[in-house]
C-alpha atoms as one frame of an Amber mdcrd trajectory, in Angstrom:
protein
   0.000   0.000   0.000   2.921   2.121   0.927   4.670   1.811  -2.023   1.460
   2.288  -4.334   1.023   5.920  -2.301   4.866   6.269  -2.818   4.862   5.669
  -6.694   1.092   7.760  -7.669   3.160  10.684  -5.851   6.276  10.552  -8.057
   3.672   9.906 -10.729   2.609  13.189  -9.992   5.451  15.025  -9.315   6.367
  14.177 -12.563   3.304  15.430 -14.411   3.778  18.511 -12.527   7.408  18.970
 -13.278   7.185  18.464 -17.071   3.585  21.200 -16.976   6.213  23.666 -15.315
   8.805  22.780 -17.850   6.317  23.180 -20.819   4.981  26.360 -19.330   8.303
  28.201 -19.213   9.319  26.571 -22.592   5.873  28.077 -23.608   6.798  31.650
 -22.324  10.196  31.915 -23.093   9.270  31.402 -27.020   6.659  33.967 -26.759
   8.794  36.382 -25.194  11.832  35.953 -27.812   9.919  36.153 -30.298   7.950
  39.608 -29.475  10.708  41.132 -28.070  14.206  39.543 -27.644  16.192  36.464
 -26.159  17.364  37.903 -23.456  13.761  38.874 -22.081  13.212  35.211 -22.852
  15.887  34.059 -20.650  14.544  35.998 -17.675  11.398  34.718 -18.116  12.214
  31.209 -18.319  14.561  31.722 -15.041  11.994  33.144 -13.180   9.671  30.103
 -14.097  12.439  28.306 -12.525  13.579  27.234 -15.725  16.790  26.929 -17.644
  17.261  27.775 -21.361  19.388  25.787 -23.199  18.801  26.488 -26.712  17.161
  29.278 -29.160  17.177  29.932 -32.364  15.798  32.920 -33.606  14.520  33.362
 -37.611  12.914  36.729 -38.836   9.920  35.642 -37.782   9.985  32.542 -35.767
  11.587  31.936 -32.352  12.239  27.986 -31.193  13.509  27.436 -27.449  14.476
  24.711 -25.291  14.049  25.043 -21.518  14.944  22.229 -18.302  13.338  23.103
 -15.542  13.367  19.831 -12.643  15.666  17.887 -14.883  12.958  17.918 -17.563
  13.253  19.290 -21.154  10.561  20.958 -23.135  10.895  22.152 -26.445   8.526
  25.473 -27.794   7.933  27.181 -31.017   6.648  30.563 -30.981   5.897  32.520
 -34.775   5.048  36.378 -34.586   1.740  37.037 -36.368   2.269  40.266 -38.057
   0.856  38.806 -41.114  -2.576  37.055 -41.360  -0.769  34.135 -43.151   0.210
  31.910 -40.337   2.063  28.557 -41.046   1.203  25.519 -38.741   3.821  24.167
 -36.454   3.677  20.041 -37.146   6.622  18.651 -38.968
């Protein structure tokens, strides 16, 4: 019984640590991609996140953020236009 409490809890944790990861990877994007990639940074630190990677197109900003020893990837694309390109590859 113990150990069933023990492993729905990590279960948990889990799900909650890769949200918070997916949130600041979410964030981050946004930010670099309206503004700039240092904003971005700060943002994803103060979601207690780390970025690890961005690239930065005209238009387009794609991050990579750990945050609890979990790595999400986010694309952001600024909307200027009305012609919007999906994101699935």
């Amino acid at each position: 019984m113990t150990a069933t409490l023990y492993s729905l809890s990590n279960i948990g944790m889990r799900l909650f640590d890769a949200q918070q990861s997916q949130f600041a990877a979410d964030v981050s994007a946004l930010a670099c991609v309206m503004a700039h990639e240092d904003l971005a940074r700060k943002i994803a630190e103060q979601n207690f996140g780390q970025m690890i990677e961005t690239e930065k197109l005209s238009d387009k900003c794609t991050v990579v953020v750990e945050a609890n020893h979990v790595v999400r990837r986010a694309v952001a694309v600024s909307a200027e236009g009305l012609d919007l390109p999906t994101l699935q590859w």
